[in-house]
mmCIF file of C-alpha atoms in Angstrom:
data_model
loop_
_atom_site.group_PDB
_atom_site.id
_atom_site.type_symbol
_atom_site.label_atom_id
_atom_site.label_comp_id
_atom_site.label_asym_id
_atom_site.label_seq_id
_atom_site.Cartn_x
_atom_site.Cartn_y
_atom_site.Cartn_z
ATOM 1 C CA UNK C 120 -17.372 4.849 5.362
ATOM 2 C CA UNK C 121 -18.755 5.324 2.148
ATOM 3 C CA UNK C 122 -17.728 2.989 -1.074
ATOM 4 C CA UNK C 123 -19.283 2.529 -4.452
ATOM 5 C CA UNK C 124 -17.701 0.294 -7.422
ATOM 6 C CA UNK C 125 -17.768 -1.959 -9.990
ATOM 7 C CA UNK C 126 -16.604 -5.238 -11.460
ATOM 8 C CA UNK C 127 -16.789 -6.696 -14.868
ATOM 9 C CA UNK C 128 -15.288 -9.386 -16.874
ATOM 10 C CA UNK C 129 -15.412 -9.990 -20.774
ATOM 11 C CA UNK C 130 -17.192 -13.208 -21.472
ATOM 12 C CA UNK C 131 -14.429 -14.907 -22.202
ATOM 13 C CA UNK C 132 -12.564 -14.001 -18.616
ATOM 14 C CA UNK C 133 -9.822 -13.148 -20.809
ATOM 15 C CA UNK C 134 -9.864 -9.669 -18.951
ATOM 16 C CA UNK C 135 -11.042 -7.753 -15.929
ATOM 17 C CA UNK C 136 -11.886 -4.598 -14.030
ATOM 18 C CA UNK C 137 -12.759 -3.747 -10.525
ATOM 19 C CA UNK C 138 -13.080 -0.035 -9.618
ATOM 20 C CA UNK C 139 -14.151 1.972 -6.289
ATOM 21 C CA UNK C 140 -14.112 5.160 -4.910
ATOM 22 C CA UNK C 141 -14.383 6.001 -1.402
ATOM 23 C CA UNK C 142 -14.621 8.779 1.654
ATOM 24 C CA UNK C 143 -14.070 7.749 5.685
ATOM 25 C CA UNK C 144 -15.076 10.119 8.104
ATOM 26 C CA UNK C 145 -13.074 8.866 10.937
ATOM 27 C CA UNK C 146 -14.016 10.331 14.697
ATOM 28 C CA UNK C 147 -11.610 9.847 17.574
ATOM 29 C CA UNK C 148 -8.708 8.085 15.830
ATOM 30 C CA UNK C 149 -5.676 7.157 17.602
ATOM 31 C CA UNK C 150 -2.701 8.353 16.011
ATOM 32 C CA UNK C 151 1.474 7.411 15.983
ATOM 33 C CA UNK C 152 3.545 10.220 17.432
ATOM 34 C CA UNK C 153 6.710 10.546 18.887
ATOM 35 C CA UNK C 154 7.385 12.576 22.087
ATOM 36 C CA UNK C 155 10.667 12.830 23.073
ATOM 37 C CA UNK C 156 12.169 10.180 21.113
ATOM 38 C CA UNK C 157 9.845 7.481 22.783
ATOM 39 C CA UNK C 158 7.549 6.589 19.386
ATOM 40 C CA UNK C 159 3.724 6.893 21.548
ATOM 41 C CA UNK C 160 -0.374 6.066 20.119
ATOM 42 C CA UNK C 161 -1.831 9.728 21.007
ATOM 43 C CA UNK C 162 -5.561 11.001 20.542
ATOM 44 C CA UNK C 163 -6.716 12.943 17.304
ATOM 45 C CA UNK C 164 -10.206 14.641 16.614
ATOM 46 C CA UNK C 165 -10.596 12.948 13.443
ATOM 47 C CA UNK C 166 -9.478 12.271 9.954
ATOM 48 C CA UNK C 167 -11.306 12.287 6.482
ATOM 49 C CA UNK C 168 -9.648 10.048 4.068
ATOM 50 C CA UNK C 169 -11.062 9.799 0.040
ATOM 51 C CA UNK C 170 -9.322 7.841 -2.373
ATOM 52 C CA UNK C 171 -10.167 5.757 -5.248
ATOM 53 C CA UNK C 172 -8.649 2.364 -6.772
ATOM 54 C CA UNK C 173 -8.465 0.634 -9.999
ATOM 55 C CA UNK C 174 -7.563 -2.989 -11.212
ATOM 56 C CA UNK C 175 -7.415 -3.970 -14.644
ATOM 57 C CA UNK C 176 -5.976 -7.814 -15.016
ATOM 58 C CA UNK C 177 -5.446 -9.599 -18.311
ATOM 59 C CA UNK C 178 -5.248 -12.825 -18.503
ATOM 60 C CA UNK C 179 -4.516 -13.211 -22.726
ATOM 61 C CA UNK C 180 -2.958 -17.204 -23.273
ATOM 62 C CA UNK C 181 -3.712 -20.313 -20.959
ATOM 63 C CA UNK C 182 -1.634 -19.574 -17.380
ATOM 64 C CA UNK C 183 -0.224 -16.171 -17.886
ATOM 65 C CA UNK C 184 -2.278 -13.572 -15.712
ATOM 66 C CA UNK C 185 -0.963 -9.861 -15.531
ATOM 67 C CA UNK C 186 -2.367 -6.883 -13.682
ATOM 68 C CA UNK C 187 -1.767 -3.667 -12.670
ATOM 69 C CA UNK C 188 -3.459 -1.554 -9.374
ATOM 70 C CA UNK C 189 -3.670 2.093 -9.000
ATOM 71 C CA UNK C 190 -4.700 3.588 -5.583
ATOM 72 C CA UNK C 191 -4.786 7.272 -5.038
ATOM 73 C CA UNK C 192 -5.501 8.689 -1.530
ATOM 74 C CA UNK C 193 -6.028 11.920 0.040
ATOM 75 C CA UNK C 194 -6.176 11.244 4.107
ATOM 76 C CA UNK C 195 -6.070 14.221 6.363
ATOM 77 C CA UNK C 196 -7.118 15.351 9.655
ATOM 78 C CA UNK C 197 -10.134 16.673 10.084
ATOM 79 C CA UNK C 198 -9.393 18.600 13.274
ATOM 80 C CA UNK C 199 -6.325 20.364 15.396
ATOM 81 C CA UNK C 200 -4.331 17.884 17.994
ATOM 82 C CA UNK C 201 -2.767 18.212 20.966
ATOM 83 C CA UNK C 202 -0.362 21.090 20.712
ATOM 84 C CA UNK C 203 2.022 19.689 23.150
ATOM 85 C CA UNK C 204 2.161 15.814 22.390
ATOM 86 C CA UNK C 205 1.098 15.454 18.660
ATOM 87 C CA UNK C 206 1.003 19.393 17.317
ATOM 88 C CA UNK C 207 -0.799 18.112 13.986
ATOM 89 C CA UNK C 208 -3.240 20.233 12.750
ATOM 90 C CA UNK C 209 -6.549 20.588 10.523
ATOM 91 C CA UNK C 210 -5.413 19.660 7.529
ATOM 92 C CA UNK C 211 -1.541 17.848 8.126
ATOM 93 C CA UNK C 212 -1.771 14.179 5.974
ATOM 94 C CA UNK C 213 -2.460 11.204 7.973
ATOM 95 C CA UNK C 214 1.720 9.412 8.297
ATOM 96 C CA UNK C 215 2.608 6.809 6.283
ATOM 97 C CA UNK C 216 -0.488 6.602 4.131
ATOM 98 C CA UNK C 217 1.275 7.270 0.254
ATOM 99 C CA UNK C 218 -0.730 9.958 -2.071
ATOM 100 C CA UNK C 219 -0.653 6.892 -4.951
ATOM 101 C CA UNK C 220 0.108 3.237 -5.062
ATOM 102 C CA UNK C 221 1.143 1.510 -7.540
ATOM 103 C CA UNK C 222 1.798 -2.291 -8.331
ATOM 104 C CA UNK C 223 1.830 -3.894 -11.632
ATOM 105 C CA UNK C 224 2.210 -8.135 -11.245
ATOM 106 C CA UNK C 225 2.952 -11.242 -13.797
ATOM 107 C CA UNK C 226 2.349 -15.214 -12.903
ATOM 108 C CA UNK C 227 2.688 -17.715 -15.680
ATOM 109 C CA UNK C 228 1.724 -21.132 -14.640
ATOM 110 C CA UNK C 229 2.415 -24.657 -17.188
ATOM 111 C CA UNK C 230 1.949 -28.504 -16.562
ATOM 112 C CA UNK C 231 4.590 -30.351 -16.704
ATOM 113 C CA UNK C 232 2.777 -33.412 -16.486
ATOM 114 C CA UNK C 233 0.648 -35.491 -14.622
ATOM 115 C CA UNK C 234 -0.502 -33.357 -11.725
ATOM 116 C CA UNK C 235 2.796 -31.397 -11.353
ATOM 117 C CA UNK C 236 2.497 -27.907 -12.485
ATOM 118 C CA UNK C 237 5.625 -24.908 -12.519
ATOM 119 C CA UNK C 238 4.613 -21.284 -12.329
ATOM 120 C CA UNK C 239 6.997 -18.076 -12.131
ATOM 121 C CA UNK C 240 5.930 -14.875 -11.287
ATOM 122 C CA UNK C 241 7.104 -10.962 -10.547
ATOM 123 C CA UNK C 242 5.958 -7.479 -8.798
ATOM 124 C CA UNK C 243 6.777 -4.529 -8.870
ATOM 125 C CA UNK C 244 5.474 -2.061 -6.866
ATOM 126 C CA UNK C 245 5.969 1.658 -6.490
ATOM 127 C CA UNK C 246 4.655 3.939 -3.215
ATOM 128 C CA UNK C 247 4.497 8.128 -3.664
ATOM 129 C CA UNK C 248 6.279 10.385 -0.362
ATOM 130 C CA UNK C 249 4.766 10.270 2.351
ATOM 131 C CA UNK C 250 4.541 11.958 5.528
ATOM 132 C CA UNK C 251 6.559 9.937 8.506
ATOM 133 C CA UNK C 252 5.091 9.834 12.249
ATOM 134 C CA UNK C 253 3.764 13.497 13.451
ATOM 135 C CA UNK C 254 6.849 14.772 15.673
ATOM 136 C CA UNK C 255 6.351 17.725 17.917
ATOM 137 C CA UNK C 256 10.323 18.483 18.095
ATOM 138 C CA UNK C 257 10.934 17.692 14.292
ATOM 139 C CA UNK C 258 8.245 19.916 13.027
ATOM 140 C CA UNK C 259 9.258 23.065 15.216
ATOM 141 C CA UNK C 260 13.327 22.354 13.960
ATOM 142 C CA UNK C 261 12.244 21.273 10.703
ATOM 143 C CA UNK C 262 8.962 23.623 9.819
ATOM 144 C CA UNK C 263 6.911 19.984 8.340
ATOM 145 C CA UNK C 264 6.968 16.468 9.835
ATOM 146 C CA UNK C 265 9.349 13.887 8.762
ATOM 147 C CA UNK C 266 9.081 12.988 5.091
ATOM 148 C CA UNK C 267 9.364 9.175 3.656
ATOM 149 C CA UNK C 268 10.765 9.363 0.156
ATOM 150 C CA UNK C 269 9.512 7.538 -2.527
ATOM 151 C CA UNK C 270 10.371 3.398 -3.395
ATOM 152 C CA UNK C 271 9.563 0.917 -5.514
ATOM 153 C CA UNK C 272 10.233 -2.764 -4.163
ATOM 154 C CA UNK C 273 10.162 -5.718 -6.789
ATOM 155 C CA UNK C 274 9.556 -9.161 -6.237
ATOM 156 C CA UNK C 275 10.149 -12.420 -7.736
ATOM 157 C CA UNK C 276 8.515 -15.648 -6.624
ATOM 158 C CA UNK C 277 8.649 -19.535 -8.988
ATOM 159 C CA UNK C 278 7.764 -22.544 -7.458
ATOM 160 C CA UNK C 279 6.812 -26.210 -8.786
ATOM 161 C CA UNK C 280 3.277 -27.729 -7.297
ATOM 162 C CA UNK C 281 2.764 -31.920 -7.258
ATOM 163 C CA UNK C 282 -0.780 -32.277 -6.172
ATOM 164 C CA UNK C 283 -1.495 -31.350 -3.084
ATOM 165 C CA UNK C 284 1.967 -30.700 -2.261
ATOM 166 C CA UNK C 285 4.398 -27.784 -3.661
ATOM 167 C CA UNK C 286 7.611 -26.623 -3.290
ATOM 168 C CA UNK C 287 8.205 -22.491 -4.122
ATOM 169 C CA UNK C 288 10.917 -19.932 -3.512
ATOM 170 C CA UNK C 289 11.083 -16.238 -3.771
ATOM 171 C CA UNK C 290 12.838 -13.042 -2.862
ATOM 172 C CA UNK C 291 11.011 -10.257 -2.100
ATOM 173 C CA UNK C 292 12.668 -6.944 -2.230
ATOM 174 C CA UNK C 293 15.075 -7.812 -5.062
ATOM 175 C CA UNK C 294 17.184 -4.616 -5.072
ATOM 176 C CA UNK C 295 17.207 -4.086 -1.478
ATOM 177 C CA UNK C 296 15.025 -1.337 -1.544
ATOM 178 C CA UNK C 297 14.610 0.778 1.477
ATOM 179 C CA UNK C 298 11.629 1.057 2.450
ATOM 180 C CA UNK C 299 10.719 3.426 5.586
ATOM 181 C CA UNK C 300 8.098 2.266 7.796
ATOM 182 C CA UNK C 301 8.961 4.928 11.097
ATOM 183 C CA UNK C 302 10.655 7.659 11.442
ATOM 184 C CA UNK C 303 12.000 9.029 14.865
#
């Protein structure tokens, strides 16, 4: 693995930025197939992944922090698979691992008094296609894998702290989003 970034502040912390760019070179991975309709871990040559992220958080009155992440990835194999279990091949995308990311977040935080603070907060975040779990049978009916469309999930979260103790509540996934995470 290879990484190489940055992070800064402003003086006043007011603002911030933390930025990398990377490139794996990943030997002998292990890789999520399915074979027959049994979902199976099957051997790969390898996989080369480069990608780059990039948060920028402002933090412009007393409490209220903001910030928004971008990660862009590019993760393939590296090398031909089994034919007969996995039938990837030099150059198919690595499943489930989205070509961008994005999340953009809001907490706002306040005393009420005394040691007892209230904050409330949001997310929203936002995941490119993807490609689902390499499938043998699929790809030879289909011509390509299975594909994972796109989502964006949002989240809400508030809570009231007294001390050492709080008390919070949230909802995560507000609009019921569906969200793939296999495909068979």
């Amino acid at each position: 693995s290879y990484e190489i970034g940055s992070k800064g502040d402003t003086a006043d912390r007011t603002a911030s930025i933390e930025a990398a760019i990377y490139h794996i070179d990943w030997n002998n991975i292990q890789l999520a197939a399915v074979v027959n309709g049994f979902g199976v871990n099957a051997n790969g040559a390898g996989a080369k992944v480069d990608g780059a992220e990039i948060t920028a958080t402002l933090r412009p009155v007393r409490g209220l922090a903001t910030s928004i992440n971008l990660a862009i990835n590019d993760a393939k194999l590296s090398g031909d698979t089994d034919p007969v279990v996995v039938a990837a091949v030099k150059g198919d995308p690595l499943p489930f691992t989205p070509k961008y990311a994005v999340s953009v977040n809001a907490d706002y935080q306040w005393d009420l008094g005394g040691d007892v603070t209230a904050s409330v907060g949001g997310s929203i975040r936002s995941l490119s296609r993807q490609s689902g779990n390499f499938d043998p049978a699929y790809r030879a009916i289909h011509g390509h894998f299975p594909k994972v469309r796109a989502y964006e999930v949002i989240d809400l979260r508030a809570g009231v702290a007294f001390g050492r103790y709080a008390i919070n509540a949230y909802v995560n996934n507000l609009g019921n989003s569906r969200g793939v995470t296999a495909t068979q």
